[in-house]
Coordinates of C-alpha atoms and ligand atoms in Angstrom, one line a residue:
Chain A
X276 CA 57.8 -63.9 17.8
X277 CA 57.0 -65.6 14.6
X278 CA 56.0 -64.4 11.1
X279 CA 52.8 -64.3 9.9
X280 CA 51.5 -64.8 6.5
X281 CA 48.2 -63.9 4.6
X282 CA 46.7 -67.1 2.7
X283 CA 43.5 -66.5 2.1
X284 CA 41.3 -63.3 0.8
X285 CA 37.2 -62.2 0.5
X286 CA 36.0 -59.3 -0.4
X287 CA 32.1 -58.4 -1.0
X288 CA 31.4 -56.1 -4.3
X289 CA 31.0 -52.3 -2.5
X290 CA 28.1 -50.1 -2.7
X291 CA 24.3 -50.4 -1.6
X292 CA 23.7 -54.4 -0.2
X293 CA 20.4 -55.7 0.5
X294 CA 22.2 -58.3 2.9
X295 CA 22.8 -57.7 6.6
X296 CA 26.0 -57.2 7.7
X297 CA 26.2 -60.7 9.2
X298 CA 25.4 -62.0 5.4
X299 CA 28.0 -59.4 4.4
X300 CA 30.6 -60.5 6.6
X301 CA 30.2 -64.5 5.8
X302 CA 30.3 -63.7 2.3
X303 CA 33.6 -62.7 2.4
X304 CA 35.3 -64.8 5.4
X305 CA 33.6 -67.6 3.2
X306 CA 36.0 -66.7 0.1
X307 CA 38.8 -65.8 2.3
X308 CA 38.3 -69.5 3.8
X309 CA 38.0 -71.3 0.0
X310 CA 40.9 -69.0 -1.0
X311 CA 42.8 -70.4 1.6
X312 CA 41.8 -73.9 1.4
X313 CA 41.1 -74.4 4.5
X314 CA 38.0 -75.3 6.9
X315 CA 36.1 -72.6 8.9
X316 CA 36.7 -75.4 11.7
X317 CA 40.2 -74.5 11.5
X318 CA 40.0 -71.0 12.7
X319 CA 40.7 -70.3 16.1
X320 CA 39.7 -66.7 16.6
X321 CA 37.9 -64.1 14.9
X322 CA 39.2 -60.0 15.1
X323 CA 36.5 -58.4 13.0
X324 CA 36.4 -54.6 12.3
X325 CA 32.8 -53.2 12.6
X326 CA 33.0 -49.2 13.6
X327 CA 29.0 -48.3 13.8
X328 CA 26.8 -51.2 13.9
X329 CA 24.6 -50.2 16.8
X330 CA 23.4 -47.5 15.1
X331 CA 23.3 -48.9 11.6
X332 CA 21.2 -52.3 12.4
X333 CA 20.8 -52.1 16.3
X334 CA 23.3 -54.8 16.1
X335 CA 26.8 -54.3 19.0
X336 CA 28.7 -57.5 19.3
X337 CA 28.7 -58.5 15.8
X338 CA 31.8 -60.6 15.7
X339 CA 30.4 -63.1 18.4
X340 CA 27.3 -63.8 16.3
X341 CA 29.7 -63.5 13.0
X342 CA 31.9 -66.7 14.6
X343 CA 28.4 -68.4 15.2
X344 CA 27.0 -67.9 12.5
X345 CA 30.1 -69.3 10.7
X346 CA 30.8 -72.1 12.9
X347 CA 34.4 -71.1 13.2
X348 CA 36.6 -73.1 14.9
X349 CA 33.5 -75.7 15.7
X350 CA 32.1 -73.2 17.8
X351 CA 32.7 -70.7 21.1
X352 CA 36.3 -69.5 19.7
X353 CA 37.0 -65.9 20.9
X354 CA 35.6 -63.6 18.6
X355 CA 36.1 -59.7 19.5
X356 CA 34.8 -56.3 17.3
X357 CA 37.3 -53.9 16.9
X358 CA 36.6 -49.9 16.8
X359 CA 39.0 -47.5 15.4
X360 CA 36.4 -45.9 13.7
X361 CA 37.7 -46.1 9.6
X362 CA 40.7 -47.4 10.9
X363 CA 38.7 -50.3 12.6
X364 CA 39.6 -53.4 10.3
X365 CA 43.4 -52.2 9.7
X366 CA 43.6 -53.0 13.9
X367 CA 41.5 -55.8 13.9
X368 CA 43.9 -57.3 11.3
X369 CA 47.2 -56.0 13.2
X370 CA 46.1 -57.8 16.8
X371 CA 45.4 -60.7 14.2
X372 CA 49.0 -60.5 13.6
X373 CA 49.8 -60.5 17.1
X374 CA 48.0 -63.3 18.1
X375 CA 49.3 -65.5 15.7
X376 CA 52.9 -63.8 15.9
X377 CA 53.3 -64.8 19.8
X378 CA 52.1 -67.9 19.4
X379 CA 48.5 -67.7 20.9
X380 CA 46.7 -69.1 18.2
X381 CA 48.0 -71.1 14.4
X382 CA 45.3 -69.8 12.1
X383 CA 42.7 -66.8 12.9
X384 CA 41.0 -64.6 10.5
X385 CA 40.4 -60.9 10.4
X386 CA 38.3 -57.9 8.3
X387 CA 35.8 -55.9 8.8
X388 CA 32.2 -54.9 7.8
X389 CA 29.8 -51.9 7.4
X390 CA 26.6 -50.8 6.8
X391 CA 26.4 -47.3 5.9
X392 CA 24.1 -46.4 2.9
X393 CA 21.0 -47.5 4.7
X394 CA 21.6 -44.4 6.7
X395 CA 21.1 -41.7 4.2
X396 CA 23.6 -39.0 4.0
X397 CA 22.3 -36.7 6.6
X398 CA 22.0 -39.2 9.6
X399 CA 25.5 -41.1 8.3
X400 CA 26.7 -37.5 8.1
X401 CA 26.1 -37.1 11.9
X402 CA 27.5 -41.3 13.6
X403 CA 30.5 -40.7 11.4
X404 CA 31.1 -36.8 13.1
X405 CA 31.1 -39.0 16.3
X406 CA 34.4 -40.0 15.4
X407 CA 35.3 -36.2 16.0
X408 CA 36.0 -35.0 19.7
X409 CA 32.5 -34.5 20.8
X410 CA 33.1 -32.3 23.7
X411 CA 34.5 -29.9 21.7
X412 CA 33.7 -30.3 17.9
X413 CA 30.6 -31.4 18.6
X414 CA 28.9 -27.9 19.2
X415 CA 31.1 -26.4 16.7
X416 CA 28.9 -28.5 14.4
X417 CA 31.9 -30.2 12.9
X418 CA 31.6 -32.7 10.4
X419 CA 34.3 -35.6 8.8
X420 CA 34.2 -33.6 5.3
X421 CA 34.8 -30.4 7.9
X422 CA 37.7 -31.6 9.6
X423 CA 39.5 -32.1 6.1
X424 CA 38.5 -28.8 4.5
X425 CA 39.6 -27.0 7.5
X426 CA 42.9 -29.2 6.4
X427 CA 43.2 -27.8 3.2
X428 CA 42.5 -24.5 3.6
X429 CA 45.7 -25.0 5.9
X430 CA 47.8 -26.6 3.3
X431 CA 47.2 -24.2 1.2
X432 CA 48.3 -21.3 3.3
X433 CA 51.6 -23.6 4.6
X434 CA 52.7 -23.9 1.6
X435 CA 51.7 -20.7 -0.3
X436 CA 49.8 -22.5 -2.6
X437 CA 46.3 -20.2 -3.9
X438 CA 43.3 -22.2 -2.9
X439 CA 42.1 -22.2 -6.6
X440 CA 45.6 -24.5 -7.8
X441 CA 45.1 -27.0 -4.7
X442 CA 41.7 -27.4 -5.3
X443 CA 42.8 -28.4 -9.1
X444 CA 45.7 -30.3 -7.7
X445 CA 42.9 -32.1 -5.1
X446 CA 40.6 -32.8 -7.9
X447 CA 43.5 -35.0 -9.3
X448 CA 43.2 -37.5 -6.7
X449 CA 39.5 -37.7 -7.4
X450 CA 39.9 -38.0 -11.2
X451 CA 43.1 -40.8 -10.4
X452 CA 41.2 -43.2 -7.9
X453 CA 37.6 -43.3 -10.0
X454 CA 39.8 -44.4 -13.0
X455 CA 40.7 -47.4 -10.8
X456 CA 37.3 -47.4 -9.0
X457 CA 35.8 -47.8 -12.7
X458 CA 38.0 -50.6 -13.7
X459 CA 37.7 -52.8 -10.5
X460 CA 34.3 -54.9 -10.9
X461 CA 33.8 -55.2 -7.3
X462 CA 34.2 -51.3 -6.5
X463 CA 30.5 -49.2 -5.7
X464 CA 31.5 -47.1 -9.2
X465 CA 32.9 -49.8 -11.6
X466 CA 31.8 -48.5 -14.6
X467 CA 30.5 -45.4 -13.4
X468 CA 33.4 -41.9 -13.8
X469 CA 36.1 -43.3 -15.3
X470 CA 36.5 -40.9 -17.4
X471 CA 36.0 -37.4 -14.5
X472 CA 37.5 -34.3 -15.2
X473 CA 39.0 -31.9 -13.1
X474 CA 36.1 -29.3 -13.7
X475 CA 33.6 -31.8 -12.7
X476 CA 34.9 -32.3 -9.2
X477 CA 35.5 -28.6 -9.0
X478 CA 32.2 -27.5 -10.0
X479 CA 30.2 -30.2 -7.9
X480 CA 28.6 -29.6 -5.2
X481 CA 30.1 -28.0 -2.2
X482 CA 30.2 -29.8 1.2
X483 CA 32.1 -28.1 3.0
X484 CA 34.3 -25.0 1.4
X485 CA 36.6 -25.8 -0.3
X486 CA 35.6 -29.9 -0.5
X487 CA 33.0 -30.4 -3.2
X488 CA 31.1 -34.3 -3.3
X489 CA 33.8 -35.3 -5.6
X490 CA 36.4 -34.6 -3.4
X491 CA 34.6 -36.9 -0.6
X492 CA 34.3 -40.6 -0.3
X493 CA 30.6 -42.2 -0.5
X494 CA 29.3 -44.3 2.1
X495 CA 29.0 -47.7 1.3
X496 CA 27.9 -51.3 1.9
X497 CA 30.8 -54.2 2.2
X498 CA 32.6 -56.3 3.6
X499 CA 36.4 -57.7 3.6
X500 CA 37.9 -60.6 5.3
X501 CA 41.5 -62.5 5.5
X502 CA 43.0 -65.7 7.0
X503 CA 46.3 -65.5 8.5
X504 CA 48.8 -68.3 9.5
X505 CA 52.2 -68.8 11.1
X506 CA 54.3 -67.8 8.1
X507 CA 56.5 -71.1 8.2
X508 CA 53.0 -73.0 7.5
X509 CA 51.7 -70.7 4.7
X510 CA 52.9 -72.5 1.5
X511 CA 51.4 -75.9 2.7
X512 CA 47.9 -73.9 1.9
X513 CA 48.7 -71.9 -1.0
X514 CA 51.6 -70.6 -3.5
X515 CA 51.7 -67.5 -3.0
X516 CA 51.2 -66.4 0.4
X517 CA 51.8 -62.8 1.7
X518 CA 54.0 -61.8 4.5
X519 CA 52.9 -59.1 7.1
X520 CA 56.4 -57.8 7.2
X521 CA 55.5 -54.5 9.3
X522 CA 52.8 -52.9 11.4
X523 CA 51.9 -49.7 12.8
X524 CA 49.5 -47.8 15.3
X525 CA 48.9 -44.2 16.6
X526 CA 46.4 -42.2 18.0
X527 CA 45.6 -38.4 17.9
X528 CA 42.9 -36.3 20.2
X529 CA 41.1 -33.3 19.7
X530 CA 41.8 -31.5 16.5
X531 CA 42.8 -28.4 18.2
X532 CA 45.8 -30.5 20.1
X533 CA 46.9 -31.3 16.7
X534 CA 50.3 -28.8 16.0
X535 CA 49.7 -29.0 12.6
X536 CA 46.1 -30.4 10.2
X537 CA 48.1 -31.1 7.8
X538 CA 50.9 -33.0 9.8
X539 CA 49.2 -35.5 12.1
X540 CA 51.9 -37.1 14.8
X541 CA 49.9 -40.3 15.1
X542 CA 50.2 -41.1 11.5
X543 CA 53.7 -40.0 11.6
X544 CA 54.1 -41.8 14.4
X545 CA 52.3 -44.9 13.2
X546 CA 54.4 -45.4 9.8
X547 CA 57.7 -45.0 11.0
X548 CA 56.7 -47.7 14.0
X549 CA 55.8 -49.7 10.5
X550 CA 58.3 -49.2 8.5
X551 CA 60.9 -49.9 11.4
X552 CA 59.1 -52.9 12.3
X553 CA 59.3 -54.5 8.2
X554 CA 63.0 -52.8 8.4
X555 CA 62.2 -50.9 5.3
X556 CA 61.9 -47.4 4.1
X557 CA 59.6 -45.9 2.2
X558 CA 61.3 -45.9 -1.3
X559 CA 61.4 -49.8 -0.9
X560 CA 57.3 -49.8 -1.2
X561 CA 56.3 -50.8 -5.1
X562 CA 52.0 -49.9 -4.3
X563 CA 50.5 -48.5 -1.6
X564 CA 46.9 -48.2 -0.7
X565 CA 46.0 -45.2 1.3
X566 CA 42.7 -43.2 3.1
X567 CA 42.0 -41.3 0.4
X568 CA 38.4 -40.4 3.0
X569 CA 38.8 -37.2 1.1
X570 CA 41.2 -35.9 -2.1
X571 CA 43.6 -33.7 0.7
X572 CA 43.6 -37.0 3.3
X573 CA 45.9 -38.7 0.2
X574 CA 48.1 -35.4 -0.8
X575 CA 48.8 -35.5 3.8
X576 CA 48.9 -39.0 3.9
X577 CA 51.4 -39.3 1.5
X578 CA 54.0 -36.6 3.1
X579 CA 53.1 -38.1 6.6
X580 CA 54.5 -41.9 5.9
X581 CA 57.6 -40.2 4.1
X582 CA 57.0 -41.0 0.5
X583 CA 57.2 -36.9 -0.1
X584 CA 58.5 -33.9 1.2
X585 CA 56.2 -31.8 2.8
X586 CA 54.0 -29.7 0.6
X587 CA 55.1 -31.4 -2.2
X588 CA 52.5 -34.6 -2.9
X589 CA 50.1 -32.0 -4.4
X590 CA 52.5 -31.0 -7.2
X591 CA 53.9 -34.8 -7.3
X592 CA 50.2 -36.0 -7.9
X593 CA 49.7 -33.5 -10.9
X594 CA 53.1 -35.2 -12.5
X595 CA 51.3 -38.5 -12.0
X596 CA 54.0 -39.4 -9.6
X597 CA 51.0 -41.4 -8.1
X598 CA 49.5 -43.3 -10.7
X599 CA 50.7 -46.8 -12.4
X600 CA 54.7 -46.1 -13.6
X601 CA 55.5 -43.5 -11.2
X602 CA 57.0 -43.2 -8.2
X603 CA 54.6 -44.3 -5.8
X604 CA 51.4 -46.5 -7.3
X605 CA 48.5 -45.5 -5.1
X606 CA 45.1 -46.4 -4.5
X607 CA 45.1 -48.7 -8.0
X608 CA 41.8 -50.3 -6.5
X609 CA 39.9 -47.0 -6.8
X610 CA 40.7 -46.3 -2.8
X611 CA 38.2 -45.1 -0.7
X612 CA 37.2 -42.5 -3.5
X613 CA 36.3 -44.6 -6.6
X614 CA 35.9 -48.1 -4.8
X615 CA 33.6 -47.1 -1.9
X616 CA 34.5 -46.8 1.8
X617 CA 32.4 -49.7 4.0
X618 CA 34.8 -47.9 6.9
X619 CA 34.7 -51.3 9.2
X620 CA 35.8 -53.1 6.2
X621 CA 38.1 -50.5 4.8
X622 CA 41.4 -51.6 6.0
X623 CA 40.1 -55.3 5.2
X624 CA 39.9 -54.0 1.7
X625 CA 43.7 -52.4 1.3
X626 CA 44.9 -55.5 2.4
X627 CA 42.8 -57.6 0.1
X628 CA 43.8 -55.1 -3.1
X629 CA 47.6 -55.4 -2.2
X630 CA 47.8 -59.2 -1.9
X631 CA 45.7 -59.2 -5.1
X632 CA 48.6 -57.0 -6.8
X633 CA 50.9 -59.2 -5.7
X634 CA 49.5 -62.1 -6.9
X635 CA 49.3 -60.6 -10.3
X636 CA 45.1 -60.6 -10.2
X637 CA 44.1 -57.0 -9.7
X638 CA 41.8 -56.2 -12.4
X639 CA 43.0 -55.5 -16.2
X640 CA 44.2 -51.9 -16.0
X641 CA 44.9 -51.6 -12.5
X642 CA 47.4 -54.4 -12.2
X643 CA 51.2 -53.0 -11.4
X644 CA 53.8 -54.4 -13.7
X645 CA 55.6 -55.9 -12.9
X646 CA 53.9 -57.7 -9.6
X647 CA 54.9 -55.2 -6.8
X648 CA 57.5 -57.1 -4.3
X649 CA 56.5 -54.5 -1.2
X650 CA 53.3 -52.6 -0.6
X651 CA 51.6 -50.7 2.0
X652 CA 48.2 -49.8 3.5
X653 CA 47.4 -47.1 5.6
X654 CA 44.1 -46.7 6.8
X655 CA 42.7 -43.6 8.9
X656 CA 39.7 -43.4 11.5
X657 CA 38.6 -40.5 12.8
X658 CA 39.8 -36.7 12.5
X659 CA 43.6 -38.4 12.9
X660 CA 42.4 -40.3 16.1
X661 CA 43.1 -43.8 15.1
X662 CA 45.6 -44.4 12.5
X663 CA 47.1 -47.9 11.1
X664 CA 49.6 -49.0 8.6
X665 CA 50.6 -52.3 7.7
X666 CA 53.2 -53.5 5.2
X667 CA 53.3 -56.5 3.1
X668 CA 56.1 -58.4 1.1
X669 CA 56.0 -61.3 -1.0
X670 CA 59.1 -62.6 0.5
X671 CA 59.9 -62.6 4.3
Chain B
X172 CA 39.9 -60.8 56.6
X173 CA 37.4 -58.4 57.9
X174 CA 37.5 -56.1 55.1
X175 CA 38.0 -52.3 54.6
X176 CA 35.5 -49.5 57.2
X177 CA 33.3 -48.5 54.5
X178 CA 33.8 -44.3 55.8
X179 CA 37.4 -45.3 55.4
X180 CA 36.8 -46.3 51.1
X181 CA 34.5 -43.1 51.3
X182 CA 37.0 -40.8 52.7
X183 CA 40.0 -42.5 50.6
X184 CA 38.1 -41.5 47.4
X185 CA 39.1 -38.4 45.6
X186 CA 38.1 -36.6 42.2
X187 CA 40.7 -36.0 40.0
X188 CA 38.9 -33.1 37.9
X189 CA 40.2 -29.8 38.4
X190 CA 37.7 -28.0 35.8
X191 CA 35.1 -30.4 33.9
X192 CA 33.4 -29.9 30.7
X193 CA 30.6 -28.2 32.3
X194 CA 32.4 -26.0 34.1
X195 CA 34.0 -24.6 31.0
X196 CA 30.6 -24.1 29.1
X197 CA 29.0 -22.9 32.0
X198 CA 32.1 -19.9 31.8
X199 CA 31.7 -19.5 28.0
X200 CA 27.8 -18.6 28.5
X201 CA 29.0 -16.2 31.1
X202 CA 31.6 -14.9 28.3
X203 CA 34.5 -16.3 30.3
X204 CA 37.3 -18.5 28.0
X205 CA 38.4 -20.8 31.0
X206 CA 41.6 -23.0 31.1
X207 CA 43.9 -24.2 33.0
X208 CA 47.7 -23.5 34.3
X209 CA 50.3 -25.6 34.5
X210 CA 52.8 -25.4 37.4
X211 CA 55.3 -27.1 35.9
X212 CA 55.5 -26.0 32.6
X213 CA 53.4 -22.5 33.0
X214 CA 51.3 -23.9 29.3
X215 CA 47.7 -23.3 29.4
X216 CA 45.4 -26.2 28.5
X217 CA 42.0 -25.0 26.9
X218 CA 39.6 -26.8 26.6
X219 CA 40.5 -28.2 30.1
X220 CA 42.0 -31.5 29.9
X221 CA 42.7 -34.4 33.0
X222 CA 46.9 -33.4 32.3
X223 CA 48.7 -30.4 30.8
X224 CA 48.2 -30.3 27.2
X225 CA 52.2 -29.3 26.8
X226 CA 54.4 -31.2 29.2
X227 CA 51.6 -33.6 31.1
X228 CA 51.7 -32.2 34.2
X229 CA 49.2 -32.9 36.9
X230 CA 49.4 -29.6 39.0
X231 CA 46.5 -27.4 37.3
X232 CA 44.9 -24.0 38.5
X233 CA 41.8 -22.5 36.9
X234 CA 42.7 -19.6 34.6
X235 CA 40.6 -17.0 32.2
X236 CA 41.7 -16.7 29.0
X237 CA 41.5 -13.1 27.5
X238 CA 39.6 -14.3 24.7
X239 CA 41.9 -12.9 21.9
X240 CA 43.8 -14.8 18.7
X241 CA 44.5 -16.1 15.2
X242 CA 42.3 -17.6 13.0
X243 CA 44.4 -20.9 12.1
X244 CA 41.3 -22.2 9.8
X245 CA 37.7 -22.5 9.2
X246 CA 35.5 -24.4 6.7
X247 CA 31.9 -23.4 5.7
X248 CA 29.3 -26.5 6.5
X249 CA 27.0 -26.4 3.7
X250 CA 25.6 -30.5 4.5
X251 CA 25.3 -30.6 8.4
X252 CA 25.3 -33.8 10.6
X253 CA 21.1 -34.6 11.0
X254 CA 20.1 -32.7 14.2
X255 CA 22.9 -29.8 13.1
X256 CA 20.9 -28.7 10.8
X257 CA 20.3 -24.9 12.6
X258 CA 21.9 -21.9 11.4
X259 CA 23.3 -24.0 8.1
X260 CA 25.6 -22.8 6.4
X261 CA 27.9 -22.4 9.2
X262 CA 31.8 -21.5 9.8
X263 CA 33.5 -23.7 12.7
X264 CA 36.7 -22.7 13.2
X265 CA 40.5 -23.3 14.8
X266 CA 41.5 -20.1 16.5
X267 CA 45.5 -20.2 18.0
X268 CA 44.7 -18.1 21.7
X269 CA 46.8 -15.5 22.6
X270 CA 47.6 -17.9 25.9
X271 CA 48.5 -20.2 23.6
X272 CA 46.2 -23.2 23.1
X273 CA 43.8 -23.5 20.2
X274 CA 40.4 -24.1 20.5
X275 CA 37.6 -25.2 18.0
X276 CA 34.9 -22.9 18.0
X277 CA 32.1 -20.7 15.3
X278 CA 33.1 -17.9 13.4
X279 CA 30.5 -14.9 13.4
X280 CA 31.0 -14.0 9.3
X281 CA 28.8 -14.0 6.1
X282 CA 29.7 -18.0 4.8
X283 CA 29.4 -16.7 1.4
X284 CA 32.2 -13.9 1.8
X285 CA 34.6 -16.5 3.9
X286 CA 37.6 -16.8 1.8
X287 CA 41.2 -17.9 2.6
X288 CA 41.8 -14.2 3.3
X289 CA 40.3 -14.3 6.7
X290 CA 43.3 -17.0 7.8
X291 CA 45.6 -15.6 10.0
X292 CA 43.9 -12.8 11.1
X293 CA 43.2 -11.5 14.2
X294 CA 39.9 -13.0 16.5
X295 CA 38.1 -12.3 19.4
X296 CA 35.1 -14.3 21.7
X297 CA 32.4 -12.3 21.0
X298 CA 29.8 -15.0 22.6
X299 CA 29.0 -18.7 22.3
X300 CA 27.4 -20.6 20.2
X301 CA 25.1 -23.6 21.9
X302 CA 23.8 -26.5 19.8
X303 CA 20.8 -28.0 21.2
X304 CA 22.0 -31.6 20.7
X305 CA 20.3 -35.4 19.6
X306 CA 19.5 -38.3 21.7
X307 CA 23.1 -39.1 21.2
X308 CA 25.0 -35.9 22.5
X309 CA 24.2 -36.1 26.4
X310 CA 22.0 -32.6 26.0
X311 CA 22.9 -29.3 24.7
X312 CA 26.6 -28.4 24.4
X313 CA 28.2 -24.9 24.1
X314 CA 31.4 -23.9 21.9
X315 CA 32.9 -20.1 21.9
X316 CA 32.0 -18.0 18.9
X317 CA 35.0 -15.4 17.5
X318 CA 34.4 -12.6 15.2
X319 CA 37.0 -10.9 12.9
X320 CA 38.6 -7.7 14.3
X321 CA 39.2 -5.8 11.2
X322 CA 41.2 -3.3 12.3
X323 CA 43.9 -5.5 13.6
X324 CA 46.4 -7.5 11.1
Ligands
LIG21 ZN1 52.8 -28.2 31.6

């Protein structure tokens, strides 16, 4: 197998687009082409990320009329939509990897794109619960902000921590990632709640007990895209290319197979695959981009892939363990939280933030120093159903 | 090559399912918890599942449930998926059985008097909930509903 390298980057500006998601999409495998220098002639397949498009414009196939629309590769080059629900892009990307890691194919590109605003929070409230087990969760009347309040109610009791101090603790994340969000121009809230407090997550509105608005991700508009090469070829195209050191995959099922909310197996599962795979642990990792769908997904996700001890990233979060100059940098786009969440495009977007911090070019404020070596995406899509990690390095 | 008797391809093909979704909610509307044993492992799988939710097993018998067990967690649904929108606010809930497996069902309590007290305590069916369902949930679907027995810790 050979290594792969990332040479090229796109990535729309979140929030509400009056483009379709076919404009969306070009917009940013356009930039990820010019970044690259390369031609969209050169690319030789297409693995796009697109979880919902059916019911957002009517649209299924999307990545066949994406590559047409493009021209890539001069036309008729395979061209396949990926659906991991939120996770969708972070798999697209990793079979990206794959193809051009076994030799199938020198230059493809990957990403993802969604359309959810249009939708209005009631009926986006109800495609996105499709990513819950409908058999079962269905009836119950379940709902993605739900699944992850049933969550921390758990955590709380696990770790005998009163609901009132996690919710505090939650709010953190909120009040970390829209500092980010506001700083990162192409984010759905640059500008907008930089400055949050804790008692304005707390005191929003209530979603579902004990998640408030704040604590949730908003539904966005966007679009991310990358181009990969064999990693032997990269520096002919550019200076700083970015190795895929590492990949990961797991799936869950129904929530109430699940041993533990707050300790999903396939996400366990799917970073140690990772971090085996880069042959790294996860002390090695300088910035990480993580789900943050929701303030408890980051404190879980965090213990999950190792970077805490269980029931301790709540407390670590409060020490700023998380931000810039702690322990573990995360989510210094905004994540999902402050940047928007365009779930096709989400992984798309990790990717895109990390190679950004390593070249040095993530926005004033939000830039790691100095320029991480290692970082890490994890990207989650459904109630624990589909999860993905990759790692990066900017050495092989 | 002639090809394969048709009665022979008809007689060849079997049906795996040893209790289907229907099945199930047909028992929860007649206050049944259904399931399934294992004969390898002697788990119970609820809601029934192709393989034995513990070890994987194939070798499956119907079972009741007795309808007893723990509340493991709930949330209160104050913004419902469109078409959800009856009976909001509403509590859906984890509850560990007594067999065993958990299932995802309603609680029957006031949503504004739900607080992190009411985890770990002890639940019981009391009757099912049935949502009526969009054009994209293949018709109505039914869940178990538990309610609280207080004088049990
Ligand atoms: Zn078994």
């Amino acid at each position: 197998m050979r290594d792969v390298a990332i040479i090229g980057i796109g990535h729309t500006k979140f929030g509400r687009a009056s483009k379709t998601s076919l404009e969306l999409f070009s917009e940013a495998a356009l930039q990820a082409v010019d970044d690259a220098g390369v031609d969209l002639k050169d690319i030789e397949a297409l693995f796009q990320g697109a979880a919902l498009p059916g019911f957002e414009e009517g649209q299924v196939t999307p990545a066949a009329f994406s590559a047409a629309e493009l021209n890539l590769g001069g036309g008729s080059i395979p061209a396949t939509r990926y659906e991991g629900a939120c996770a969708s892009a972070s798999i697209a990307i990793r079979e990206a990897a794959e193809w051009v890691a076994s030799g199938q194919c020198d230059m493809v590109m990957a990403g993802g794109v969604e359309k959810a605003l249009l939708m209005g929070t009631l009926f986006a409230t109800r495609i996105f619960a499709m990513a819950c087990h409908a058999p079962t969760e269905g009836p119950a009347g379940l709902t993605f902000p739900g699944v992850f309040a049933m969550a921390a109610r758990r955590y709380s009791k696990n770790y005998d921590i009163p609901l009132d101090k996690l919710r505090e603790q939650m709010a953190l994340v909120s009040v970390k990632n829209h500092k980010h969000g506001a700083l990162n121009p192409l984010a759905q809230f640059y500008k907008k709640m930089g400055d949050l407090k804790v008692e304005d997550v707390i005191n929003s509105k209530l979603v579902a007990d004990p998640l408030t608005v704040l604590d949730c991700c908003p539904f966005s508009d966007g679009a991310a895209a990358i181009v990969l090469c064999a990693a032997e070829e990269a520096r002919k195209y550019t200076d700083d290319p970015v190795y895929i050191l590492g990949t990961g995959q797991g799936s869950g099922g129904a929530l109430s197979k699940m041993k533990d909310l707050t300790k999903p197996d396939s996400r366990i599962k799917s970073a140690r695959m990772a971090f085996k795979h880069a042959g790294l642990r996860p002390s090695d990792i300088d910035v990480l981009e993580l789900h943050d769908c929701f303030t408890i997904a980051e404190l879980i996700a965090l213990e999950s892939m190792g970077f805490f001890e269980w029931g301790e990233a709540a407390e670590a979060t409060t020490e700023g363990q998380t931000e810039s100059g702690g322990k573990i940098p995360v989510n210094m786009s905004g994540g999902l939280i402050g940047k928007g969440h365009p779930i096709g495009a989400t992984g798309a977007s990790q990717v895109y933030w990390i190679v950004k911090q390593m070249r040095g070019e993530a926005a004033k404020g939000n830039q790691i120093d100095p320029v991480p070596e290692y970082g890490m995406t994890d990207t989650l899509g459904g109630d624990f159903g589909t999860l993905c990690h990759i790692i990066l390095g900017r050495g092989k | 090559m002639t090809g394969k008797e048709q009665e022979e391809i008809e007689k060849e093909y079997k049906e795996y399912t040893v209790l289907s979704l229907s099945e199930y909610e047909e028992g929860l509307r007649n206050g049944k918890l259904l399931g399934l044993r294992c004969a390898s492992c002697g788990g119970i799988t609820c809601h029934p599942m192709p393989v034995c939710q513990w070890c994987g097993g194939r070798s499956l018998k119907r079972v009741e449930l007795c309808g007893d067990g723990e509340l493991t967690t709930f949330t209160v649904i104050r913004v419902p998926s469109e078409g959800f929108e009856e009976g909001a606010p509403y509590i859906p809930c984890l509850v560990k059985t007594k067999e065993g497996p958990c299932v995802v069902g309603r609680l029957d309590y006031d949503t504004e008097s739900a607080t992190q007290e009411l985890i770990g305590k002890q639940v019981k069916m009391s009757g099912t909930h049935t949502c009526k369902g969009d054009k994209f949930s293949d018709g109505a679907h039914t869940c178990p509903v538990f309610k609280i027995q207080e004088n049990k810790l």
